[in-house]
Structures are given as C-alpha cells and as structure tokens.
DNA sequence: AGTGTGACACTGG
DNA sequence: TCCAGTGCCACAC
C-alpha cells in the first residue's frame, strides 16, 4: 500500500465496518473507532460517515453515538428518514433515541 | 505547512 | 445523578 496521501485508508476501514453491520443492528462511532485502533478518533468516524453519506453501501443510519441517539440524523436528507430506516429494521426509535439500544447494539470488537 | 473543524467519548464538579 | 468542559485524531482548506 503506497498509502498515497489522497488515499483515505482510515475512512475506507470505517466504511468496511459499517458495511458489516447486520440487519436490525446498530453500533456506535466509538466502537468502530476502537476497532480500527483509534478509540480517540471517534469523531473522525463521524466525519468519515459524512463522506460515506453519499455512498449506498454504507448504512450510516445504523451508526449512532454511544448513548444510542441519532445525532447524525440531522445530516440525512429528511428529518425522520434515519429513524424510519431503523424502525424499518425492527429497531424502535423514540425522539432520536434508540430503545433497547444495548439489545440492538452490535459490537465489531466482539463480533469480529 | 499550519489552522480549523467534526454525525464522539470521557472526566470532573 | 446530571451538566459542562476538555481532549483527541484525521481530513479539508
């Protein structure tokens, strides 16, 4: 890997993990960041999602913060689009807050 | 080359 | 227990 400066290796890793999120499950930015070895860069994961926002293979709606709040829903097209997608997968979301978050939480570190 | 920013996470009061 | 402030790394300008 020549690791060219214009090659978002880190972002690509994020997309890979998000893409692995099973149906009806969600994860947190910190979990992904930690899995990538940069737990302190959880914010960077969010930024990566910002770029992934235009990619269909990256279900960003399955990624929320550690408390299970759809913080990034504001970045989606609609206002309740993210919530609709999650509810469509069987995840209950009330007021941007995922119910039974721990139940639907998918830890890449544990699963992978 | 340096500065600013960001969809978070953690600690302290 | 809850609220607020700080730290952090990587990308974009």
XYZ file of N, CA, C and O (backbone and C1' of nucleotides) in Angstrom:
630
model
N 0.786 -1.160 0.000
C 0.000 0.000 0.000
C 0.837 1.235 0.000
O 1.328 1.667 0.924
N 0.940 1.837 -0.938
C 1.770 3.038 -1.027
C 1.227 4.158 -0.143
O 1.870 5.147 0.059
N 0.111 3.947 0.318
C -0.504 4.888 1.250
C -0.392 6.310 0.745
O 0.144 7.183 1.384
N -0.868 6.521 -0.442
C -0.829 7.877 -1.001
C -1.672 8.817 -0.145
O -2.675 8.429 0.418
N -1.234 10.006 -0.071
C -1.897 10.982 0.798
C -3.364 11.159 0.419
O -4.196 11.421 1.252
N -3.648 10.966 -0.830
C -5.035 11.161 -1.267
C -5.860 9.884 -1.084
O -6.980 9.811 -1.496
N -5.262 8.917 -0.422
C -5.964 7.655 -0.218
C -6.502 7.558 1.209
O -5.759 7.283 2.143
N -7.748 7.777 1.405
C -8.358 7.748 2.735
C -8.419 6.333 3.273
O -9.458 5.709 3.325
N -7.296 5.816 3.677
C -7.242 4.470 4.190
C -8.113 4.333 5.418
O -8.827 3.354 5.598
N -8.044 5.294 6.285
C -8.808 5.261 7.538
C -10.301 5.248 7.247
O -11.054 4.452 7.787
N -10.719 6.096 6.386
C -12.143 6.180 6.043
C -12.618 4.869 5.453
O -13.692 4.379 5.755
N -11.766 4.317 4.606
C -12.141 3.079 3.942
C -12.401 1.983 4.960
O -13.302 1.164 4.815
N -11.625 1.981 6.035
C -11.803 0.979 7.097
C -13.150 1.179 7.749
O -13.858 0.243 8.088
N -13.502 2.420 7.954
C -14.782 2.736 8.591
C -15.939 2.221 7.739
O -16.856 1.581 8.237
N -15.852 2.467 6.466
C -16.917 2.013 5.568
C -17.037 0.495 5.619
O -18.133 -0.053 5.608
N -15.898 -0.157 5.672
C -15.888 -1.624 5.696
C -16.635 -2.145 6.919
O -17.447 -3.056 6.826
N -16.367 -1.553 8.064
C -17.017 -1.997 9.302
C -18.510 -1.688 9.278
O -19.337 -2.534 9.601
N -18.836 -0.504 8.870
C -20.257 -0.105 8.820
C -21.026 -1.016 7.868
O -22.162 -1.391 8.125
N -20.369 -1.389 6.817
C -20.997 -2.270 5.835
C -21.240 -3.650 6.425
O -22.105 -4.383 5.979
N -20.483 -4.009 7.432
C -20.608 -5.331 8.049
C -21.699 -5.370 9.098
O -22.029 -6.420 9.631
N -22.255 -4.236 9.407
C -23.315 -4.198 10.422
C -24.520 -4.996 9.914
O -25.060 -4.699 8.872
N -24.903 -6.021 10.654
C -26.030 -6.874 10.260
C -27.354 -6.138 10.299
O -27.496 -5.104 10.960
N -28.301 -6.682 9.623
C -29.629 -6.083 9.543
C -30.299 -6.064 10.924
O -30.253 -7.026 11.657
N -30.891 -4.929 11.231
C -31.577 -4.813 12.518
C -30.622 -4.555 13.671
O -30.968 -4.708 14.827
N -29.403 -4.163 13.367
C -28.435 -3.894 14.424
C -27.808 -2.521 14.224
O -27.838 -1.965 13.130
N -27.245 -2.002 15.285
C -26.597 -0.693 15.199
C -25.288 -0.710 15.981
O -25.043 -1.630 16.760
N -24.483 0.275 15.796
C -23.214 0.367 16.535
C -22.908 1.827 16.822
O -23.613 2.712 16.367
N -21.856 2.036 17.554
C -21.505 3.419 17.904
C -20.201 3.838 17.228
O -19.405 3.001 16.821
N -19.996 5.103 17.132
C -18.791 5.647 16.498
C -17.551 5.181 17.268
O -16.562 4.778 16.677
N -17.646 5.231 18.568
C -16.505 4.831 19.398
C -16.150 3.374 19.182
O -14.980 3.004 19.176
N -17.145 2.527 19.029
C -16.897 1.099 18.824
C -16.129 0.882 17.533
O -15.172 0.111 17.486
N -16.528 1.568 16.509
C -15.847 1.450 15.216
C -14.438 2.005 15.326
O -13.471 1.387 14.895
N -14.328 3.162 15.928
C -13.027 3.803 16.075
C -12.097 2.897 16.861
O -10.937 2.702 16.496
N -12.594 2.327 17.920
C -11.774 1.455 18.753
C -11.360 0.216 17.964
O -10.246 -0.264 18.080
N -12.250 -0.290 17.185
C -11.949 -1.474 16.379
C -10.839 -1.153 15.381
O -10.019 -1.991 15.047
N -10.823 0.062 14.930
C -9.800 0.488 13.975
C -8.500 0.833 14.686
O -7.484 1.063 14.060
N -8.564 0.884 16.015
C -7.352 1.176 16.771
C -7.210 2.641 17.103
O -6.177 3.096 17.540
N -8.281 3.385 16.919
C -8.227 4.815 17.217
C -9.459 5.221 18.015
O -10.308 5.961 17.552
N -9.553 4.704 19.205
C -10.714 4.987 20.053
C -10.865 6.473 20.284
O -11.957 6.985 20.474
N -9.747 7.185 20.264
C -9.826 8.624 20.499
C -10.298 9.364 19.274
O -10.572 10.550 19.326
N -10.361 8.660 18.167
C -10.774 9.315 16.932
C -12.220 9.029 16.584
O -12.596 8.999 15.423
N -13.017 8.812 17.591
C -14.431 8.520 17.349
C -15.048 9.638 16.515
O -15.902 9.403 15.660
N -14.588 10.825 16.732
C -15.141 11.960 15.976
C -14.809 11.811 14.507
O -15.559 12.192 13.632
N -13.656 11.247 14.255
C -13.240 11.064 12.870
C -14.175 10.104 12.162
O -14.436 10.226 10.981
N -14.678 9.125 12.906
C -15.615 8.170 12.319
C -16.846 8.927 11.824
O -17.356 8.673 10.739
N -17.287 9.836 12.618
C -18.449 10.632 12.227
C -18.157 11.398 10.950
O -18.995 11.493 10.065
N -16.961 11.898 10.857
C -16.593 12.647 9.664
C -16.539 11.701 8.462
O -16.950 12.025 7.355
N -16.048 10.536 8.706
C -15.973 9.536 7.637
C -17.387 9.256 7.136
O -17.627 9.127 5.939
N -18.296 9.165 8.028
C -19.691 8.921 7.668
C -20.217 10.074 6.827
O -21.031 9.895 5.943
N -19.709 11.239 7.121
C -20.141 12.400 6.364
C -19.825 12.197 4.883
O -20.632 12.501 4.009
N -18.665 11.620 4.623
C -18.272 11.338 3.238
C -19.032 10.112 2.746
O -19.385 10.018 1.582
N -19.255 9.179 3.648
C -19.963 7.947 3.292
C -21.440 8.239 3.068
O -22.169 7.437 2.494
N -21.815 9.366 3.509
C -23.220 9.788 3.390
C -23.720 9.672 1.958
O -24.881 9.478 1.691
N -22.779 9.793 1.021
C -23.155 9.723 -0.390
C -23.008 8.316 -0.952
O -23.326 8.068 -2.098
N -22.557 7.401 -0.135
C -22.368 6.026 -0.585
C -23.544 5.154 -0.153
O -23.983 5.210 0.979
N -24.012 4.347 -1.041
C -25.167 3.494 -0.722
C -24.764 2.282 0.103
O -25.523 1.743 0.865
N -23.536 1.854 -0.069
C -23.076 0.661 0.638
C -22.780 0.920 2.098
O -22.407 0.036 2.832
N -22.902 2.149 2.500
C -22.593 2.486 3.884
C -23.857 2.911 4.620
O -24.288 4.056 4.524
N -24.465 1.991 5.356
C -25.678 2.289 6.124
C -25.375 3.169 7.324
O -25.354 2.702 8.455
N -25.139 4.414 7.099
C -24.788 5.332 8.170
C -25.918 5.448 9.187
O -25.693 5.807 10.334
N -27.098 5.110 8.778
C -28.233 5.218 9.707
C -28.137 4.173 10.821
O -28.832 4.265 11.814
N -27.247 3.209 10.629
C -27.055 2.188 11.669
C -25.961 2.587 12.638
O -25.634 1.824 13.540
N -25.412 3.734 12.452
C -24.331 4.199 13.326
C -24.807 5.377 14.166
O -25.249 6.388 13.641
N -24.718 5.212 15.459
C -25.153 6.277 16.362
C -24.081 6.513 17.428
O -23.073 5.820 17.453
N -24.302 7.439 18.291
C -23.306 7.707 19.327
C -23.418 6.654 20.433
O -24.204 5.728 20.344
N -22.644 6.777 21.465
C -22.582 5.726 22.477
C -23.873 5.622 23.273
O -24.122 4.621 23.923
N -24.667 6.627 23.305
C -25.908 6.576 24.073
C -27.083 6.107 23.232
O -28.164 5.895 23.724
N -26.837 5.906 21.963
C -27.906 5.395 21.099
C -28.789 6.504 20.556
O -29.921 6.286 20.167
N -28.257 7.703 20.482
C -29.026 8.817 19.955
C -28.627 9.089 18.507
O -27.442 9.103 18.182
N -29.601 9.305 17.681
C -29.324 9.548 16.265
C -28.810 10.968 16.048
O -29.441 11.796 15.423
N -27.647 11.202 16.544
C -27.052 12.536 16.464
C -26.896 13.003 15.021
O -27.021 14.170 14.725
N -26.580 12.065 14.157
C -26.300 12.448 12.766
C -27.516 12.479 11.875
O -27.418 12.717 10.689
N -28.637 12.257 12.412
C -29.852 12.234 11.588
C -30.072 13.592 10.928
O -30.690 13.704 9.899
N -29.528 14.589 11.545
C -29.673 15.937 11.010
C -28.950 16.079 9.671
O -29.235 16.947 8.872
N -28.015 15.178 9.457
C -27.236 15.209 8.215
C -27.923 14.453 7.094
O -27.513 14.533 5.961
N -28.911 13.687 7.433
C -29.625 12.929 6.415
C -30.527 13.841 5.587
O -30.791 14.974 5.961
N -31.005 13.282 4.515
C -31.854 14.069 3.627
C -33.043 14.634 4.388
O -33.188 15.819 4.582
N -33.876 13.719 4.827
C -35.056 14.158 5.567
C -34.736 14.360 7.031
O -33.588 14.366 7.438
N -35.758 14.517 7.805
C -35.563 14.716 9.240
C -35.769 13.417 9.980
O -35.088 13.117 10.939
N -36.734 12.641 9.504
C -37.016 11.377 10.180
C -36.649 10.181 9.313
O -37.045 9.061 9.564
N -35.900 10.440 8.275
C -35.501 9.370 7.368
C -34.688 8.313 8.105
O -34.950 7.132 8.005
N -33.721 8.760 8.871
C -32.865 7.844 9.624
C -33.691 7.007 10.586
O -33.502 5.811 10.698
N -34.613 7.633 11.245
C -35.460 6.918 12.200
C -36.335 5.906 11.466
O -36.530 4.783 11.910
N -36.837 6.319 10.333
C -37.694 5.427 9.549
C -36.922 4.182 9.123
O -37.425 3.076 9.176
N -35.703 4.378 8.697
C -34.877 3.257 8.257
C -34.635 2.284 9.404
O -34.714 1.066 9.239
N -34.354 2.808 10.563
C -34.087 1.958 11.724
C -35.347 1.219 12.143
O -35.323 0.021 12.407
N -36.438 1.907 12.171
C -37.701 1.274 12.555
C -38.079 0.204 11.532
O -38.686 -0.800 11.855
N -37.690 0.464 10.308
C -37.972 -0.498 9.246
C -37.229 -1.809 9.481
O -37.634 -2.878 9.018
N -36.123 -1.707 10.235
C -35.326 -2.903 10.513
C -35.720 -3.531 11.838
O -35.093 -4.463 12.314
N -36.739 -2.976 12.450
C -37.224 -3.547 13.711
C -36.667 -2.830 14.925
O -36.924 -3.211 16.051
N -35.899 -1.768 14.681
C -35.327 -1.024 15.802
C -36.304 0.072 16.215
O -36.783 0.829 15.376
N -36.570 0.130 17.491
C -37.513 1.130 17.979
C -36.781 2.423 18.325
O -35.862 2.427 19.125
N -37.221 3.484 17.698
C -36.571 4.771 17.939
C -37.605 5.797 18.379
O -38.603 6.022 17.701
N -37.351 6.389 19.523
C -38.278 7.382 20.038
C -37.530 8.681 20.310
O -36.610 8.714 21.115
N -37.911 9.713 19.611
C -37.284 11.020 19.827
C -35.773 10.944 19.594
O -34.980 11.391 20.411
N -35.391 10.351 18.479
C -33.978 10.229 18.113
C -33.226 9.308 19.070
O -32.017 9.200 18.997
N -33.939 8.664 19.971
C -33.281 7.788 20.946
C -33.664 6.334 20.666
O -34.831 5.984 20.658
N -32.648 5.505 20.481
C -32.907 4.081 20.209
C -33.299 3.358 21.499
O -32.589 3.420 22.489
N -34.438 2.693 21.453
C -34.886 1.934 22.623
C -34.203 0.572 22.618
O -33.930 0.010 21.563
N -33.923 0.061 23.793
C -33.228 -1.234 23.900
C -31.903 -1.176 23.133
O -31.516 -2.122 22.483
N -31.266 -0.051 23.247
C -30.028 0.162 22.493
C -29.048 -0.988 22.707
O -28.454 -1.503 21.783
N -28.910 -1.386 23.940
C -27.978 -2.467 24.265
C -28.368 -3.767 23.564
O -27.533 -4.610 23.257
N -29.637 -3.927 23.319
C -30.120 -5.159 22.677
C -29.787 -5.182 21.182
O -29.410 -6.204 20.640
N -29.917 -4.052 20.548
C -29.651 -3.976 19.109
C -28.215 -3.555 18.824
O -27.800 -3.463 17.682
N -27.471 -3.295 19.888
C -26.079 -2.873 19.710
C -25.226 -4.011 19.150
O -25.291 -5.139 19.622
N -24.443 -3.673 18.156
C -23.563 -4.653 17.515
C -22.118 -4.208 17.682
O -21.698 -3.232 17.105
N -21.384 -4.953 18.490
C -20.003 -4.583 18.763
C -19.043 -5.277 17.802
O -18.899 -6.491 17.852
N -18.406 -4.540 16.932
C -17.464 -5.104 15.963
C -16.318 -5.824 16.653
O -15.827 -6.839 16.188
N -15.910 -5.310 17.784
C -14.813 -5.930 18.541
C -15.213 -7.316 19.025
O -14.404 -8.223 19.082
N -16.456 -7.456 19.390
C -16.924 -8.733 19.930
C -17.344 -9.692 18.811
O -17.060 -10.878 18.853
N -18.012 -9.148 17.822
C -18.482 -9.978 16.711
C -17.360 -10.317 15.745
O -17.315 -11.406 15.187
N -16.469 -9.385 15.571
C -15.347 -9.620 14.671
C -14.149 -10.014 15.506
O -13.136 -10.307 15.034
P 6.546 20.847 4.543
O 5.682 21.911 5.362
C 6.233 23.175 5.655
C 5.247 24.014 6.431
C 4.744 23.299 7.677
O 4.875 24.155 8.797
C 2.900 23.969 6.306
P 4.377 23.673 10.230
O 3.014 24.519 10.343
C 3.032 25.885 9.936
C 1.637 26.488 10.073
C 0.954 26.100 11.384
O 0.324 27.247 11.953
C -0.388 25.422 9.536
P -0.531 27.057 13.315
O -2.020 27.109 12.767
C -2.411 28.197 11.924
C -3.905 28.122 11.637
C -4.756 27.796 12.872
O -5.913 28.630 12.898
C -5.112 26.158 11.194
P -7.022 28.422 14.051
O -8.112 27.546 13.270
C -8.573 27.977 11.993
C -9.778 27.152 11.550
C -10.762 26.866 12.681
O -12.101 27.011 12.213
C -9.928 24.816 11.786
P -13.310 26.785 13.216
O -13.774 25.312 12.771
C -14.067 25.069 11.385
C -14.268 23.580 11.158
C -15.314 22.979 12.098
O -16.311 22.325 11.315
C -13.322 21.675 12.074
P -17.747 22.241 11.914
O -17.814 20.662 12.185
C -17.764 19.753 11.093
C -17.538 18.335 11.634
C -18.409 18.055 12.845
O -19.350 17.012 12.545
C -16.112 17.452 13.235
P -20.891 17.495 12.790
O -21.651 16.109 12.922
C -22.566 15.942 13.987
C -22.699 14.452 14.290
C -21.377 13.749 14.573
O -21.513 12.945 15.714
C -22.549 12.625 12.875
P -21.263 13.583 17.161
O -20.157 12.589 17.766
C -19.988 11.288 17.265
C -18.982 10.525 18.108
C -19.540 10.005 19.422
O -19.059 8.691 19.682
C -17.759 11.472 19.854
P -19.494 7.967 21.013
O -18.285 8.298 22.013
C -16.981 7.830 21.707
C -16.038 8.013 22.907
C -16.679 7.567 24.221
O -15.754 6.816 24.996
C -16.068 9.880 24.344
P -16.144 6.388 26.448
O -15.375 7.479 27.345
C -14.010 7.783 27.054
C -13.451 8.765 28.087
C -13.905 8.464 29.507
O -12.805 8.524 30.407
C -14.506 10.700 28.892
P -13.081 8.263 31.978
O -12.889 9.737 32.573
C -11.789 10.524 32.130
C -11.718 11.824 32.912
C -11.991 11.667 34.408
O -11.096 12.478 35.162
C -13.625 13.102 33.445
P -11.257 12.605 36.755
O -11.993 14.027 36.884
C -11.454 15.163 36.214
C -12.270 16.415 36.564
C -12.563 16.562 38.058
O -12.392 17.921 38.465
C -14.602 16.477 36.839
P -12.646 18.291 40.031
O -14.090 18.984 39.971
C -14.303 20.095 39.085
C -15.670 20.717 39.350
C -16.003 20.803 40.845
O -16.631 22.046 41.143
C -17.624 19.456 39.721
P -26.570 6.902 39.861
O -27.205 8.359 39.510
C -28.443 8.777 40.067
C -28.780 10.158 39.536
C -28.494 10.258 38.043
O -29.604 10.849 37.365
C -27.251 11.904 39.252
P -29.523 11.016 35.790
O -29.086 12.547 35.565
C -29.848 13.604 36.207
C -29.205 14.971 35.942
C -28.891 15.236 34.477
O -29.254 16.576 34.128
C -26.900 15.433 35.758
P -29.003 17.101 32.631
O -27.736 18.071 32.834
C -27.816 19.129 33.801
C -26.612 20.075 33.671
C -26.280 20.454 32.224
O -25.956 21.844 32.151
C -24.414 19.354 33.212
P -25.497 22.502 30.770
O -23.898 22.528 30.903
C -23.308 23.043 32.100
C -21.776 22.988 32.001
C -21.272 23.380 30.613
O -20.342 24.457 30.735
C -20.346 21.268 31.292
P -19.516 24.969 29.470
O -18.095 24.217 29.609
C -17.441 24.180 30.884
C -16.112 23.424 30.791
C -15.305 23.786 29.545
O -13.920 23.939 29.891
C -15.770 21.441 29.564
P -12.861 24.218 28.702
O -12.208 22.760 28.517
C -11.708 22.060 29.663
C -11.062 20.744 29.260
C -10.069 20.865 28.099
O -8.872 20.151 28.412
C -11.731 19.267 27.577
P -7.689 20.104 27.339
O -7.873 18.663 26.661
C -8.024 17.500 27.497
C -7.964 16.233 26.647
C -6.927 16.293 25.528
O -6.299 15.034 25.377
C -9.078 16.001 24.602
P -5.047 14.907 24.318
O -5.388 13.549 23.564
C -6.677 13.000 23.595
C -7.128 12.536 22.207
C -6.147 12.890 21.095
O -5.380 11.731 20.781
C -8.388 13.568 20.501
P -4.185 11.879 19.739
O -4.848 11.533 18.318
C -5.567 10.325 18.167
C -6.236 10.279 16.795
C -5.268 10.530 15.640
O -5.486 9.581 14.613
C -7.029 12.154 15.616
P -4.412 9.545 13.403
O -5.325 10.083 12.211
C -6.586 9.478 11.995
C -7.416 10.304 11.029
C -6.640 10.705 9.778
O -7.438 10.499 8.624
C -7.504 12.641 10.857
P -6.901 10.813 7.202
O -7.832 12.049 6.804
C -9.224 11.821 6.602
C -9.969 13.122 6.336
C -9.575 13.822 5.036
O -10.728 14.290 4.362
C -9.235 15.285 6.855
P -10.547 14.870 2.875
O -10.761 16.423 3.138
C -11.996 16.896 3.678
C -12.021 18.423 3.731
C -11.564 19.068 2.405
O -12.388 20.172 2.075
C -10.142 19.744 4.200
P -11.992 21.088 0.820
O -11.274 22.331 1.519
C -11.974 23.057 2.555
C -11.222 24.341 2.901
C -10.697 25.074 1.673
O -10.859 26.489 1.804
C -8.881 24.495 3.090
